[in-house]
PDB file of C-alpha atoms and ligand atoms in Angstrom:
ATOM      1  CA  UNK A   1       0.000   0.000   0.000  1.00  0.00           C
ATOM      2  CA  UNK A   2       1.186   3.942  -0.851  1.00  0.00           C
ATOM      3  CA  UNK A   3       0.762   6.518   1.672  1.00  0.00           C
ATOM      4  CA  UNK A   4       1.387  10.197   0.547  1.00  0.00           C
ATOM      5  CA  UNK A   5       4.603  11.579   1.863  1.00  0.00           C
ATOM      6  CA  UNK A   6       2.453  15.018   2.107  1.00  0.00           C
ATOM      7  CA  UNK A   7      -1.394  13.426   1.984  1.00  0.00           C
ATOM      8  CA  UNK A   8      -2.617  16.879   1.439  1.00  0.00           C
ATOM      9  CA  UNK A   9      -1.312  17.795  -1.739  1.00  0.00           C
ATOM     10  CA  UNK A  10      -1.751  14.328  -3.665  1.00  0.00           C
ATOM     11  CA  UNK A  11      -3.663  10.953  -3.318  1.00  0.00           C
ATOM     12  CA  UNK A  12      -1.449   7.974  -3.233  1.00  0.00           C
ATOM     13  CA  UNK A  13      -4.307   5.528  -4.801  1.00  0.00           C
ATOM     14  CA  UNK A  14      -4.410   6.410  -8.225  1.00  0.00           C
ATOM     15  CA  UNK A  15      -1.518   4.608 -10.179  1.00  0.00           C
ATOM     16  CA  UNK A  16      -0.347   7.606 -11.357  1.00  0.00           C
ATOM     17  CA  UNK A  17       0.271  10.813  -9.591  1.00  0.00           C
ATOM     18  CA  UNK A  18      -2.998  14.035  -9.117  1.00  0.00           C
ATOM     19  CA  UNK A  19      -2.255  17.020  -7.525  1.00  0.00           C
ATOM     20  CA  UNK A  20      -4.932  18.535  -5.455  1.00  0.00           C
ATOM     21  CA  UNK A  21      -4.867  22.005  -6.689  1.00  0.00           C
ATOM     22  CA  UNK A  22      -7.539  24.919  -5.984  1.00  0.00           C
ATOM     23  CA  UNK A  23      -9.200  27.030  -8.806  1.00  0.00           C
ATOM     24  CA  UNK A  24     -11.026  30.417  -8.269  1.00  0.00           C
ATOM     25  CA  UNK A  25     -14.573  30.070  -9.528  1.00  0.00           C
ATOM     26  CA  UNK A  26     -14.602  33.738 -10.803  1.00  0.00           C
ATOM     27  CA  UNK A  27     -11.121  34.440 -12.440  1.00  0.00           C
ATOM     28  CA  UNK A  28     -10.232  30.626 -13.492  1.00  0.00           C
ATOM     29  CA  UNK A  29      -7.216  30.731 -12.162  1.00  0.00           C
ATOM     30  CA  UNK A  30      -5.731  27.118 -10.896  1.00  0.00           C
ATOM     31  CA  UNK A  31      -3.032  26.900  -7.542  1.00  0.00           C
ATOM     32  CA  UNK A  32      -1.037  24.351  -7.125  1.00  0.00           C
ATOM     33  CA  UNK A  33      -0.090  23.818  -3.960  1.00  0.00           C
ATOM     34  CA  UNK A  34      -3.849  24.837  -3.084  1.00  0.00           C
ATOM     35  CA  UNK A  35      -3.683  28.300  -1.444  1.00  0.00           C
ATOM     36  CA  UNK A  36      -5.891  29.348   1.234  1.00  0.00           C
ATOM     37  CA  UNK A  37      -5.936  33.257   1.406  1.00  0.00           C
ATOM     38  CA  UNK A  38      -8.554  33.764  -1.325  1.00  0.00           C
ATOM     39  CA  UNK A  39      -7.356  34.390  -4.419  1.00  0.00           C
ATOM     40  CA  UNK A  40      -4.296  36.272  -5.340  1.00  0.00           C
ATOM     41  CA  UNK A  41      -5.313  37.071  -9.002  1.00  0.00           C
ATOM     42  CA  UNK A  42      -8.363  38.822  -8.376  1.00  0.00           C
ATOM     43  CA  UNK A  43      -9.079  39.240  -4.695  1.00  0.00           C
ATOM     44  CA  UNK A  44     -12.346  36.804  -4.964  1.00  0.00           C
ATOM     45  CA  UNK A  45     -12.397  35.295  -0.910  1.00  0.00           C
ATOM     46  CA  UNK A  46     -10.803  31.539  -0.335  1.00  0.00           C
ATOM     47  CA  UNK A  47     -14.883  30.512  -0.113  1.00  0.00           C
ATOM     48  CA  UNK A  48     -14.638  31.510  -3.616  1.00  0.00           C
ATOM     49  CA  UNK A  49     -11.473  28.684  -4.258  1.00  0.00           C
ATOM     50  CA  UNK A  50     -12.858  25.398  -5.149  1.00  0.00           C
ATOM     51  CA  UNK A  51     -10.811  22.181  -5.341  1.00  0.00           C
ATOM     52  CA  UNK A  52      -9.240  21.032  -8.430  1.00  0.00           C
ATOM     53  CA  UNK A  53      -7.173  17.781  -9.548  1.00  0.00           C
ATOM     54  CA  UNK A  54      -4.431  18.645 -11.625  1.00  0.00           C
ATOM     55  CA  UNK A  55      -2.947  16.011 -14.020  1.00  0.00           C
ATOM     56  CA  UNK A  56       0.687  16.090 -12.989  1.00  0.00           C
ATOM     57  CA  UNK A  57       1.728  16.211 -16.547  1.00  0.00           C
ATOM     58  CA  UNK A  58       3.507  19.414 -17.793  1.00  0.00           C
ATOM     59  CA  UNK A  59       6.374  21.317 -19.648  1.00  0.00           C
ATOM     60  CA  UNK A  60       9.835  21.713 -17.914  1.00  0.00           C
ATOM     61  CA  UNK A  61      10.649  25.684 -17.777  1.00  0.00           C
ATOM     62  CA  UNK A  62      13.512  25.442 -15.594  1.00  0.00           C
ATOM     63  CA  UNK A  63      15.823  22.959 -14.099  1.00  0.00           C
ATOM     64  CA  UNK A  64      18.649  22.819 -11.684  1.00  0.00           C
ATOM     65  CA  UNK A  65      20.579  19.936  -9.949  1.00  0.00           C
ATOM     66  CA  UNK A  66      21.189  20.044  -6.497  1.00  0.00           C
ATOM     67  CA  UNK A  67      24.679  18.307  -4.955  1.00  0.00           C
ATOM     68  CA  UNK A  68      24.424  19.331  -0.954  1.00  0.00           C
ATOM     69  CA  UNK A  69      21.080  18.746   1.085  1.00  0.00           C
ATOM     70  CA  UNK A  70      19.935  16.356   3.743  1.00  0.00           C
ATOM     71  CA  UNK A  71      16.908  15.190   2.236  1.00  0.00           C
ATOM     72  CA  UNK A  72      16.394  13.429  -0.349  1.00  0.00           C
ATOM     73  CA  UNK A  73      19.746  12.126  -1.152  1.00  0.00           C
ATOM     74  CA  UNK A  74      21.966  14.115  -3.247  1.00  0.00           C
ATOM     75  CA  UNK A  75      22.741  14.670  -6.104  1.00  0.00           C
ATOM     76  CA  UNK A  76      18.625  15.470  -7.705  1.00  0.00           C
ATOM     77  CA  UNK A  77      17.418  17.144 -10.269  1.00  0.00           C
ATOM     78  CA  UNK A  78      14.702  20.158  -9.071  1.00  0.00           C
ATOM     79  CA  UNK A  79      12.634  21.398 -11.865  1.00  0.00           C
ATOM     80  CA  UNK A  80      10.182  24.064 -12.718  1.00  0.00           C
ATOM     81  CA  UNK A  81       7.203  22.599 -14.622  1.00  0.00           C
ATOM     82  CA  UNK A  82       4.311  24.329 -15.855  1.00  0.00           C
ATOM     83  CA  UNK A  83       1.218  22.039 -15.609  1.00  0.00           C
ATOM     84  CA  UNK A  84      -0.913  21.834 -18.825  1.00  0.00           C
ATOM     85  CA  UNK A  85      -3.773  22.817 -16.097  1.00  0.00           C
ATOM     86  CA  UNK A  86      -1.614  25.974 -15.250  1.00  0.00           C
ATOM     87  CA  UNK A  87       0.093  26.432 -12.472  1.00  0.00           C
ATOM     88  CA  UNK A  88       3.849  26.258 -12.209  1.00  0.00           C
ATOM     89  CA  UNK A  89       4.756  24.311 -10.038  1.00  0.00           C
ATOM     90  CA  UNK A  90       8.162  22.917  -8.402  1.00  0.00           C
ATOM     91  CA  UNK A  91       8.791  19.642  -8.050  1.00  0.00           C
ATOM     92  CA  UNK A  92      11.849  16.318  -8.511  1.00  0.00           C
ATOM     93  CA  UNK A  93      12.835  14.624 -11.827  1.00  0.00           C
ATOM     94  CA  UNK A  94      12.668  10.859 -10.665  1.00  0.00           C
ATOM     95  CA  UNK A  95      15.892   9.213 -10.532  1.00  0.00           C
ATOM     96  CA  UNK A  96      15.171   6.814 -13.196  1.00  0.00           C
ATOM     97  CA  UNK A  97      13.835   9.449 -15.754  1.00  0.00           C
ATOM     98  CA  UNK A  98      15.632   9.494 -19.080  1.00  0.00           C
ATOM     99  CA  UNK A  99      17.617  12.875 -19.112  1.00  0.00           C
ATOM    100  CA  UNK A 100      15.368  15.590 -19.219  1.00  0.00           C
ATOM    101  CA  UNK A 101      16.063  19.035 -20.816  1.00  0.00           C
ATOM    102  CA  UNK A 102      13.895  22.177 -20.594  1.00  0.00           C
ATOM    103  CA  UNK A 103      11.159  22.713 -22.590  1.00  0.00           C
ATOM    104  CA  UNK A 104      10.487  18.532 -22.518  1.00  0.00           C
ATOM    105  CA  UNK A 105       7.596  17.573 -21.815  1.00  0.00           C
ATOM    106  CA  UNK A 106       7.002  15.738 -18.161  1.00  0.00           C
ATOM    107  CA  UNK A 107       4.540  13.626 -16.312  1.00  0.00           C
ATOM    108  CA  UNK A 108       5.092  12.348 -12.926  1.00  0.00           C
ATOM    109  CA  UNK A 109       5.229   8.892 -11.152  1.00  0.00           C
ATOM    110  CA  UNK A 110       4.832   7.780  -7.656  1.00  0.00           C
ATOM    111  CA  UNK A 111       8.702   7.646  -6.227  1.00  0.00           C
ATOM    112  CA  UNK A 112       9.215   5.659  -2.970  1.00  0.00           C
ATOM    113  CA  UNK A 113      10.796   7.739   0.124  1.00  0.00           C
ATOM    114  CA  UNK A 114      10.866   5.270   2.627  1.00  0.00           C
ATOM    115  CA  UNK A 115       8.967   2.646   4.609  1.00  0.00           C
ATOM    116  CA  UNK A 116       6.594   3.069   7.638  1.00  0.00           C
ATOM    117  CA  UNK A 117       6.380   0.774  10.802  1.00  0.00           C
ATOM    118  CA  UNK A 118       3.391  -1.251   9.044  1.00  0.00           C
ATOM    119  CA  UNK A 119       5.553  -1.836   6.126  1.00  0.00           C
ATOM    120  CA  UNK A 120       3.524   0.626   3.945  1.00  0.00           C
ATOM    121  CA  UNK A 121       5.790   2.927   0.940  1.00  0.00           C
ATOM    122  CA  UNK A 122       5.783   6.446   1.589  1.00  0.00           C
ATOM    123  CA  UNK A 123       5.249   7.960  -1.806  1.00  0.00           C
ATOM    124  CA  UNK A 124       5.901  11.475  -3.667  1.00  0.00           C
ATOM    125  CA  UNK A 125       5.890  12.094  -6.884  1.00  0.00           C
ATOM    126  CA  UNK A 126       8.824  12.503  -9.476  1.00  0.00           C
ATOM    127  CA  UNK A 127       8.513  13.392 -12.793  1.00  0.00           C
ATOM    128  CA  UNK A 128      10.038  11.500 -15.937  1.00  0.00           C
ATOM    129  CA  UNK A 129      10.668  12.505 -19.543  1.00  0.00           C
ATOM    130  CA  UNK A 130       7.613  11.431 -21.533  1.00  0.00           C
ATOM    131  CA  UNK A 131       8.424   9.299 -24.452  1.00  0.00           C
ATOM    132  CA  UNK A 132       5.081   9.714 -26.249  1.00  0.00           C
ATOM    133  CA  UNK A 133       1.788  10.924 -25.584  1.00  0.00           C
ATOM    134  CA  UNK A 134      -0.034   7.656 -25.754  1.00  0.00           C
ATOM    135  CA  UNK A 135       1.836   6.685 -22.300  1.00  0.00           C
ATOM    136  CA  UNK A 136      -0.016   8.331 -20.291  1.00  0.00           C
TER     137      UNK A 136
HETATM  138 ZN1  LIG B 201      -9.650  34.806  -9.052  1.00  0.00          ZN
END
């Protein structure tokens, strides 16, 4: 069984990875992670936000590979990635992606972080290269 690293901004069930996002029901526009000040666009109150799944499928805008941290284990690739539902978000290339450049386009899969006491895979999601379109 998965269990979400962060159970609040994704759903561990599906097979592959959906963000739980917010939208603003008068402007449009989408948040990922969900925001909860109303919205910053045009001022409509948080009762005004509504939740949204994003697909976590997207285009890489930026990229950058980090050598020194404590978590997760170095080196990793941190990327910016516009989602094709809007929002950019940040977010890991998966270790076993092919190599991905920027402007490729991305869609995520669930990564394994570690293991709780019951034996259950903690989960997040890292994003690979997609080969086609009809992979997804
Ligand atoms: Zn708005």
């Amino acid at each position: 069984m998965r269990i979400a690293a962060h159970p609040h901004l994704y759903d561990p069930s599906p097979a592959t990875p959906v963000f739980h996002g917010v939208t603003c029901t008068d402007c449009g526009r989408a948040y990922f992670p969900p925001i909860s000040i109303g919205c910053e666009v045009c001022g409509a109150p948080q009762a005004r936000l509504e939740p949204l799944e994003l697909a976590a499928v997207g285009i890489v805008r930026a990229m950058a590979t980090v050598h020194v941290a404590r978590h997760p284990d170095p080196p990793f690739t941190v990327a910016e990635i516009l989602l094709d539902g809007g929002p950019l978000i940040r977010a890991l290339i998966h270790p076993e992606s092919a190599a991905v450049r920027i402007d490729d386009r991305v869609t995520a899969r669930w990564r394994a972080t570690g293991m709780d006491q019951a034996g259950n895979r903690t989960v997040e999601p890292g994003f690979v290269l997609c080969e086609n379109e009809e992979q997804q």
